[in-house]
Amino acid sequence: MPELPEVEALTAFLRKNAVGSAVTRVDLAAVQAIKTFDPPLSALGGLELTGVARHGKFLDLDVSGLHLVVHLARAGWLHWRTGLPSAPPKPGKGPLAVRVHLDDGNGFDLTEQGTRKGLAIHVVRSPAEVPGIARLGPDALAVDRDTFLALMAGRSGQLKGALTDQTLLAGIGNAYSDEILHAARLSPFKMADRLSDDEALRLYDAMRATLTGALERQVGQRAATMKGEKRSGLQVHARTGLPCPVCGDAVREVSFADTSLQYCPTCQTGGKPLADRRLSKLLR
Ligand SMILES: [Zn+2]
């Protein structure tokens, strides 16, 4: 799932390659991806792309005052295309959701792999009209230390849930929360409001270092290679059973109904494996 560093890098890529071009046409291939109907997608045709912004994990294309806002969800991506075919795509076939044509002959596809569709596209007059954006907490890359400490102190819940709650802090998802907690040497199940001052500061510093490090690796990459770059920088996320790069212990996993987290017991939980509720249910 694209998170803050990937969406920020896409934003930078589009600023460089697409801003200043006019949108000639938008093809809709997956009807369920469009969440708004007024203004219609066709209203973007003929207007200049004047800016690109990021709100948490949302990508916001300013098309002369109308906003094409995209949430890439779990398996969505933006593919930059040079020399797009002019024939409209066949609807409902393959991963293509929306194709945006620009007046220089280039453009981009918004795609989504898999059968669980979560990609969401909004055409609005202001990004704040998108409910997910209106509810966002402060941006994880912009939040200052004191605000972050106050947010954690006021949160009664586990760190994993706190870091990924977009209304508390915007931009962090499943992958980077695993990475941040590993860098901070904190258990994903530790309660946010029980952090010592030292632990909370460690968490803040780890969040900044993890996100800025990922961003530096991603910016300048072509949109097509960004996801590979994300994977190569990960220490524990999606690395179950592989050695922790810091201590060599095997990375462990906790599974939930539709997601999982990874962590290093030696670095994060004093060597103790965390209870995996799904696994213990199966063994009972
Ligand atoms: Zn470790």
mmCIF file of C-alpha atoms and ligand atoms in Angstrom:
data_model
loop_
_atom_site.group_PDB
_atom_site.id
_atom_site.type_symbol
_atom_site.label_atom_id
_atom_site.label_comp_id
_atom_site.label_asym_id
_atom_site.label_seq_id
_atom_site.Cartn_x
_atom_site.Cartn_y
_atom_site.Cartn_z
ATOM 1 C CA MET A 1 0.000 0.000 0.000
ATOM 2 C CA PRO A 2 1.393 3.393 -0.942
ATOM 3 C CA GLU A 3 2.051 5.465 2.170
ATOM 4 C CA LEU A 4 3.383 8.977 2.823
ATOM 5 C CA PRO A 5 6.827 8.538 1.148
ATOM 6 C CA GLU A 6 5.413 6.905 -2.000
ATOM 7 C CA VAL A 7 2.575 9.415 -2.400
ATOM 8 C CA GLU A 8 4.972 12.310 -1.725
ATOM 9 C CA ALA A 9 7.321 10.954 -4.400
ATOM 10 C CA LEU A 10 4.427 10.590 -6.865
ATOM 11 C CA THR A 11 3.493 14.188 -6.085
ATOM 12 C CA ALA A 12 7.029 15.365 -6.870
ATOM 13 C CA PHE A 13 7.086 13.281 -10.056
ATOM 14 C CA LEU A 14 3.800 14.739 -11.321
ATOM 15 C CA ARG A 15 4.859 18.299 -10.447
ATOM 16 C CA LYS A 16 7.893 17.842 -12.654
ATOM 17 C CA ASN A 17 6.275 15.938 -15.525
ATOM 18 C CA ALA A 18 2.604 16.868 -15.706
ATOM 19 C CA VAL A 19 1.951 20.297 -14.172
ATOM 20 C CA GLY A 20 1.516 22.876 -16.937
ATOM 21 C CA SER A 21 -0.073 20.375 -19.325
ATOM 22 C CA ALA A 22 -3.772 20.420 -20.101
ATOM 23 C CA VAL A 23 -6.004 17.403 -19.467
ATOM 24 C CA THR A 24 -7.514 16.480 -22.819
ATOM 25 C CA ARG A 25 -9.648 13.542 -21.733
ATOM 26 C CA VAL A 26 -10.271 11.171 -18.809
ATOM 27 C CA ASP A 27 -11.296 7.582 -19.563
ATOM 28 C CA LEU A 28 -13.173 5.687 -16.874
ATOM 29 C CA ALA A 29 -12.640 1.910 -16.967
ATOM 30 C CA ALA A 30 -13.742 0.932 -13.426
ATOM 31 C CA VAL A 31 -17.004 2.666 -12.551
ATOM 32 C CA GLN A 32 -16.837 1.673 -8.861
ATOM 33 C CA ALA A 33 -13.628 3.707 -8.385
ATOM 34 C CA ILE A 34 -15.449 7.039 -8.825
ATOM 35 C CA LYS A 35 -16.999 8.214 -5.557
ATOM 36 C CA THR A 36 -18.484 11.540 -6.723
ATOM 37 C CA PHE A 37 -20.715 12.567 -9.636
ATOM 38 C CA ASP A 38 -20.790 16.363 -9.495
ATOM 39 C CA PRO A 39 -18.690 17.777 -11.066
ATOM 40 C CA PRO A 40 -18.367 14.895 -13.543
ATOM 41 C CA LEU A 41 -14.981 13.480 -14.607
ATOM 42 C CA SER A 42 -15.562 14.977 -18.043
ATOM 43 C CA ALA A 43 -15.445 18.480 -16.502
ATOM 44 C CA LEU A 44 -11.640 18.088 -16.274
ATOM 45 C CA GLY A 45 -11.277 17.905 -20.064
ATOM 46 C CA GLY A 46 -9.650 21.000 -21.564
ATOM 47 C CA LEU A 47 -8.425 22.361 -18.225
ATOM 48 C CA GLU A 48 -4.770 22.851 -17.269
ATOM 49 C CA LEU A 49 -3.184 20.780 -14.497
ATOM 50 C CA THR A 50 -1.975 23.608 -12.277
ATOM 51 C CA GLY A 51 -0.707 21.865 -9.161
ATOM 52 C CA VAL A 52 -0.257 18.612 -7.227
ATOM 53 C CA ALA A 53 -0.467 18.182 -3.457
ATOM 54 C CA ARG A 54 -0.511 15.388 -0.892
ATOM 55 C CA HIS A 55 -2.886 15.116 2.084
ATOM 56 C CA GLY A 56 -1.831 12.142 4.207
ATOM 57 C CA LYS A 57 -1.995 9.228 1.759
ATOM 58 C CA PHE A 58 -4.286 11.130 -0.661
ATOM 59 C CA LEU A 59 -2.969 12.505 -3.951
ATOM 60 C CA ASP A 60 -4.607 15.793 -4.982
ATOM 61 C CA LEU A 61 -4.343 17.043 -8.570
ATOM 62 C CA ASP A 62 -5.449 20.641 -8.962
ATOM 63 C CA VAL A 63 -6.937 20.991 -12.428
ATOM 64 C CA SER A 64 -7.552 24.739 -12.705
ATOM 65 C CA GLY A 65 -9.567 24.825 -9.487
ATOM 66 C CA LEU A 66 -11.230 21.430 -9.779
ATOM 67 C CA HIS A 67 -9.538 18.678 -7.769
ATOM 68 C CA LEU A 68 -8.994 15.090 -8.833
ATOM 69 C CA VAL A 69 -8.335 13.430 -5.474
ATOM 70 C CA VAL A 70 -7.061 9.849 -5.422
ATOM 71 C CA HIS A 71 -6.717 7.364 -2.577
ATOM 72 C CA LEU A 72 -4.659 4.446 -3.866
ATOM 73 C CA ALA A 73 -5.819 2.102 -1.069
ATOM 74 C CA ARG A 74 -4.153 -1.265 -0.725
ATOM 75 C CA ALA A 75 -3.214 -2.215 -4.272
ATOM 76 C CA GLY A 76 -3.633 0.949 -6.303
ATOM 77 C CA TRP A 77 -0.864 2.648 -8.241
ATOM 78 C CA LEU A 78 -0.185 5.438 -10.709
ATOM 79 C CA HIS A 79 1.576 4.472 -13.932
ATOM 80 C CA TRP A 80 3.089 7.251 -15.992
ATOM 81 C CA ARG A 81 2.536 6.652 -19.727
ATOM 82 C CA THR A 82 4.416 8.211 -22.607
ATOM 83 C CA GLY A 83 2.461 8.179 -25.855
ATOM 84 C CA LEU A 84 -0.975 7.018 -24.735
ATOM 85 C CA PRO A 85 -3.218 5.228 -27.253
ATOM 86 C CA SER A 86 -6.145 7.428 -28.282
ATOM 87 C CA ALA A 87 -8.668 4.568 -28.424
ATOM 88 C CA PRO A 88 -10.611 4.369 -25.149
ATOM 89 C CA PRO A 89 -9.845 1.323 -22.948
ATOM 90 C CA LYS A 90 -12.364 -1.507 -22.590
ATOM 91 C CA PRO A 91 -14.215 -1.031 -19.299
ATOM 92 C CA GLY A 92 -14.019 -3.664 -16.582
ATOM 93 C CA LYS A 93 -11.018 -5.488 -18.023
ATOM 94 C CA GLY A 94 -7.736 -5.728 -16.141
ATOM 95 C CA PRO A 95 -6.429 -3.454 -13.410
ATOM 96 C CA LEU A 96 -7.059 -0.116 -15.164
ATOM 97 C CA ALA A 97 -9.465 2.182 -13.293
ATOM 98 C CA VAL A 98 -8.932 5.602 -14.867
ATOM 99 C CA ARG A 99 -6.718 6.936 -17.670
ATOM 100 C CA VAL A 100 -5.817 10.626 -17.827
ATOM 101 C CA HIS A 101 -4.681 12.001 -21.202
ATOM 102 C CA LEU A 102 -2.542 15.165 -21.324
ATOM 103 C CA ASP A 103 -2.145 17.480 -24.300
ATOM 104 C CA ASP A 104 1.519 16.544 -24.877
ATOM 105 C CA GLY A 105 0.492 12.964 -25.720
ATOM 106 C CA ASN A 106 1.588 11.609 -22.327
ATOM 107 C CA GLY A 107 -0.599 10.830 -19.340
ATOM 108 C CA PHE A 108 -1.113 8.323 -16.564
ATOM 109 C CA ASP A 109 -3.154 5.314 -15.576
ATOM 110 C CA LEU A 110 -4.614 4.763 -12.118
ATOM 111 C CA THR A 111 -4.684 1.003 -11.638
ATOM 112 C CA GLU A 112 -5.644 -1.500 -8.979
ATOM 113 C CA GLN A 113 -4.571 -5.130 -8.728
ATOM 114 C CA GLY A 114 -6.620 -7.869 -7.083
ATOM 115 C CA THR A 115 -10.295 -8.453 -6.505
ATOM 116 C CA ARG A 116 -10.781 -6.364 -3.354
ATOM 117 C CA LYS A 117 -11.335 -2.909 -4.789
ATOM 118 C CA GLY A 118 -10.549 0.060 -2.565
ATOM 119 C CA LEU A 119 -9.142 2.616 -5.007
ATOM 120 C CA ALA A 120 -11.182 5.812 -4.588
ATOM 121 C CA ILE A 121 -11.300 8.756 -6.994
ATOM 122 C CA HIS A 122 -13.113 12.010 -6.202
ATOM 123 C CA VAL A 123 -13.722 15.057 -8.371
ATOM 124 C CA VAL A 124 -14.412 17.972 -6.021
ATOM 125 C CA ARG A 125 -14.157 21.756 -5.889
ATOM 126 C CA SER A 126 -12.125 21.624 -2.668
ATOM 127 C CA PRO A 127 -10.103 18.679 -1.268
ATOM 128 C CA ALA A 128 -11.799 19.229 2.117
ATOM 129 C CA GLU A 129 -15.018 17.882 0.557
ATOM 130 C CA VAL A 130 -13.439 14.403 0.649
ATOM 131 C CA PRO A 131 -14.476 12.969 4.049
ATOM 132 C CA GLY A 132 -11.170 11.098 4.533
ATOM 133 C CA ILE A 133 -9.231 14.338 4.054
ATOM 134 C CA ALA A 134 -11.483 16.420 6.316
ATOM 135 C CA ARG A 135 -10.808 13.942 9.153
ATOM 136 C CA LEU A 136 -6.990 13.792 8.795
ATOM 137 C CA GLY A 137 -4.794 14.514 11.790
ATOM 138 C CA PRO A 138 -1.524 16.457 11.429
ATOM 139 C CA ASP A 139 0.854 15.178 8.760
ATOM 140 C CA ALA A 140 3.430 12.702 10.079
ATOM 141 C CA LEU A 141 6.258 14.506 8.300
ATOM 142 C CA ALA A 142 5.192 17.986 9.401
ATOM 143 C CA VAL A 143 4.076 17.386 13.007
ATOM 144 C CA ASP A 144 6.373 18.992 15.596
ATOM 145 C CA ARG A 145 7.754 17.135 18.581
ATOM 146 C CA ASP A 146 5.502 18.676 21.253
ATOM 147 C CA THR A 147 2.331 18.053 19.246
ATOM 148 C CA PHE A 148 3.399 14.458 18.643
ATOM 149 C CA LEU A 149 4.112 13.852 22.350
ATOM 150 C CA ALA A 150 0.698 15.315 23.261
ATOM 151 C CA LEU A 151 -1.059 13.103 20.680
ATOM 152 C CA MET A 152 0.569 9.959 22.082
ATOM 153 C CA ALA A 153 -0.055 10.945 25.720
ATOM 154 C CA GLY A 154 -3.747 11.424 24.933
ATOM 155 C CA ARG A 155 -4.202 8.106 23.132
ATOM 156 C CA SER A 156 -5.372 5.050 25.074
ATOM 157 C CA GLY A 157 -4.534 2.264 22.663
ATOM 158 C CA GLN A 158 -1.696 0.280 21.189
ATOM 159 C CA LEU A 159 1.115 2.014 19.296
ATOM 160 C CA LYS A 160 0.463 0.097 16.079
ATOM 161 C CA GLY A 161 -3.115 1.377 15.976
ATOM 162 C CA ALA A 162 -2.117 4.897 17.031
ATOM 163 C CA LEU A 163 0.504 5.322 14.298
ATOM 164 C CA THR A 164 -1.826 4.054 11.565
ATOM 165 C CA ASP A 165 -4.929 6.009 12.660
ATOM 166 C CA GLN A 166 -5.184 8.707 9.976
ATOM 167 C CA THR A 167 -7.344 10.912 12.200
ATOM 168 C CA LEU A 168 -4.536 11.016 14.795
ATOM 169 C CA LEU A 169 -1.566 11.292 12.431
ATOM 170 C CA ALA A 170 -1.762 11.383 8.624
ATOM 171 C CA GLY A 171 0.354 9.368 6.201
ATOM 172 C CA ILE A 172 1.571 6.213 7.990
ATOM 173 C CA GLY A 173 0.192 2.779 7.082
ATOM 174 C CA ASN A 174 0.945 -0.843 7.843
ATOM 175 C CA ALA A 175 4.459 -0.994 6.381
ATOM 176 C CA TYR A 176 6.031 2.160 7.804
ATOM 177 C CA SER A 177 4.421 1.700 11.225
ATOM 178 C CA ASP A 178 6.240 -1.660 11.473
ATOM 179 C CA GLU A 179 9.459 0.033 10.373
ATOM 180 C CA ILE A 180 9.087 2.994 12.762
ATOM 181 C CA LEU A 181 8.354 0.749 15.766
ATOM 182 C CA HIS A 182 11.365 -1.404 14.918
ATOM 183 C CA ALA A 183 13.628 1.648 14.613
ATOM 184 C CA ALA A 184 12.282 2.944 17.955
ATOM 185 C CA ARG A 185 12.762 -0.508 19.593
ATOM 186 C CA LEU A 186 9.150 -0.470 20.841
ATOM 187 C CA SER A 187 6.517 -3.190 20.898
ATOM 188 C CA PRO A 188 3.578 -2.626 18.527
ATOM 189 C CA PHE A 189 1.280 -3.622 21.423
ATOM 190 C CA LYS A 190 2.655 -1.068 23.913
ATOM 191 C CA MET A 191 0.034 1.473 24.990
ATOM 192 C CA ALA A 192 0.622 4.946 23.526
ATOM 193 C CA ASP A 193 -0.261 6.791 26.749
ATOM 194 C CA ARG A 194 2.146 4.642 28.798
ATOM 195 C CA LEU A 195 5.301 5.668 26.946
ATOM 196 C CA SER A 196 8.087 7.149 29.070
ATOM 197 C CA ASP A 197 9.441 10.528 27.920
ATOM 198 C CA ASP A 198 12.502 8.782 26.534
ATOM 199 C CA GLU A 199 10.409 6.241 24.614
ATOM 200 C CA ALA A 200 8.110 8.884 23.160
ATOM 201 C CA LEU A 201 11.081 10.936 21.952
ATOM 202 C CA ARG A 202 12.659 7.804 20.472
ATOM 203 C CA LEU A 203 9.402 7.115 18.633
ATOM 204 C CA TYR A 204 9.262 10.655 17.243
ATOM 205 C CA ASP A 205 12.870 10.541 16.066
ATOM 206 C CA ALA A 206 12.341 7.058 14.539
ATOM 207 C CA MET A 207 9.241 8.270 12.703
ATOM 208 C CA ARG A 208 11.101 11.208 11.175
ATOM 209 C CA ALA A 209 14.188 9.167 10.272
ATOM 210 C CA THR A 210 12.151 6.323 8.732
ATOM 211 C CA LEU A 211 9.904 8.575 6.653
ATOM 212 C CA THR A 212 12.623 10.948 5.459
ATOM 213 C CA GLY A 213 14.923 8.011 4.646
ATOM 214 C CA ALA A 214 12.196 6.337 2.588
ATOM 215 C CA LEU A 215 11.375 9.618 0.900
ATOM 216 C CA GLU A 216 15.005 10.187 -0.096
ATOM 217 C CA ARG A 217 15.107 6.720 -1.674
ATOM 218 C CA GLN A 218 11.822 7.274 -3.524
ATOM 219 C CA VAL A 219 12.045 10.822 -4.857
ATOM 220 C CA GLY A 220 13.678 10.884 -8.256
ATOM 221 C CA GLN A 221 12.668 7.283 -8.940
ATOM 222 C CA ARG A 222 10.400 6.724 -11.874
ATOM 223 C CA ALA A 223 6.817 6.015 -10.790
ATOM 224 C CA ALA A 224 7.210 2.457 -12.067
ATOM 225 C CA THR A 225 10.181 1.571 -9.853
ATOM 226 C CA MET A 226 9.053 3.182 -6.597
ATOM 227 C CA LYS A 227 7.392 0.130 -5.144
ATOM 228 C CA GLY A 228 10.522 -1.985 -5.608
ATOM 229 C CA GLU A 229 12.540 0.688 -3.905
ATOM 230 C CA LYS A 230 10.171 0.654 -0.932
ATOM 231 C CA ARG A 231 10.610 -3.069 -0.478
ATOM 232 C CA SER A 232 14.410 -2.919 -0.575
ATOM 233 C CA GLY A 233 14.513 -0.398 2.270
ATOM 234 C CA LEU A 234 12.393 -2.402 4.718
ATOM 235 C CA GLN A 235 13.908 -3.947 7.880
ATOM 236 C CA VAL A 236 11.008 -5.983 9.308
ATOM 237 C CA HIS A 237 7.832 -5.340 7.330
ATOM 238 C CA ALA A 238 6.924 -8.259 5.004
ATOM 239 C CA ARG A 239 10.089 -10.076 6.162
ATOM 240 C CA THR A 240 8.615 -12.807 8.405
ATOM 241 C CA GLY A 241 11.247 -15.483 9.142
ATOM 242 C CA LEU A 242 14.123 -13.474 7.689
ATOM 243 C CA PRO A 243 16.932 -12.198 9.947
ATOM 244 C CA CYS A 244 16.555 -8.752 11.521
ATOM 245 C CA PRO A 245 19.273 -6.573 9.909
ATOM 246 C CA VAL A 246 20.082 -5.072 13.332
ATOM 247 C CA CYS A 247 20.421 -8.148 15.590
ATOM 248 C CA GLY A 248 19.994 -11.241 13.383
ATOM 249 C CA ASP A 249 16.964 -12.605 15.260
ATOM 250 C CA ALA A 250 14.177 -14.011 13.049
ATOM 251 C CA VAL A 251 11.451 -11.473 12.238
ATOM 252 C CA ARG A 252 8.083 -12.581 13.617
ATOM 253 C CA GLU A 253 4.524 -11.918 12.565
ATOM 254 C CA VAL A 254 1.159 -11.334 14.231
ATOM 255 C CA SER A 255 -1.832 -12.028 11.962
ATOM 256 C CA PHE A 256 -5.232 -10.381 12.092
ATOM 257 C CA ALA A 257 -8.367 -11.039 10.033
ATOM 258 C CA ASP A 258 -7.175 -9.172 6.946
ATOM 259 C CA THR A 259 -3.734 -7.858 7.789
ATOM 260 C CA SER A 260 -0.557 -8.707 9.684
ATOM 261 C CA LEU A 261 2.301 -6.944 11.403
ATOM 262 C CA GLN A 262 5.967 -7.865 11.621
ATOM 263 C CA TYR A 263 8.447 -7.146 14.392
ATOM 264 C CA CYS A 264 11.769 -8.301 15.848
ATOM 265 C CA PRO A 265 11.431 -9.864 19.334
ATOM 266 C CA THR A 266 15.024 -9.093 20.369
ATOM 267 C CA CYS A 267 14.870 -5.439 19.271
ATOM 268 C CA GLN A 268 11.302 -4.686 20.316
ATOM 269 C CA THR A 269 9.749 -6.978 22.921
ATOM 270 C CA GLY A 270 12.616 -8.089 25.172
ATOM 271 C CA GLY A 271 12.901 -11.368 23.232
ATOM 272 C CA LYS A 272 9.313 -12.419 23.974
ATOM 273 C CA PRO A 273 7.057 -13.392 21.042
ATOM 274 C CA LEU A 274 3.766 -11.490 20.952
ATOM 275 C CA ALA A 275 0.520 -13.460 21.212
ATOM 276 C CA ASP A 276 -0.926 -14.218 17.810
ATOM 277 C CA ARG A 277 -4.658 -14.479 18.448
ATOM 278 C CA ARG A 278 -5.413 -16.095 15.113
ATOM 279 C CA LEU A 279 -2.748 -18.740 15.641
ATOM 280 C CA SER A 280 -3.758 -19.518 19.240
ATOM 281 C CA LYS A 281 -7.389 -19.872 18.109
ATOM 282 C CA LEU A 282 -6.334 -22.438 15.530
ATOM 283 C CA LEU A 283 -4.308 -24.419 18.092
ATOM 284 C CA ARG A 284 -6.997 -24.470 20.745
HETATM 285 ZN ZN ZN B 1 16.367 -7.193 15.799
#
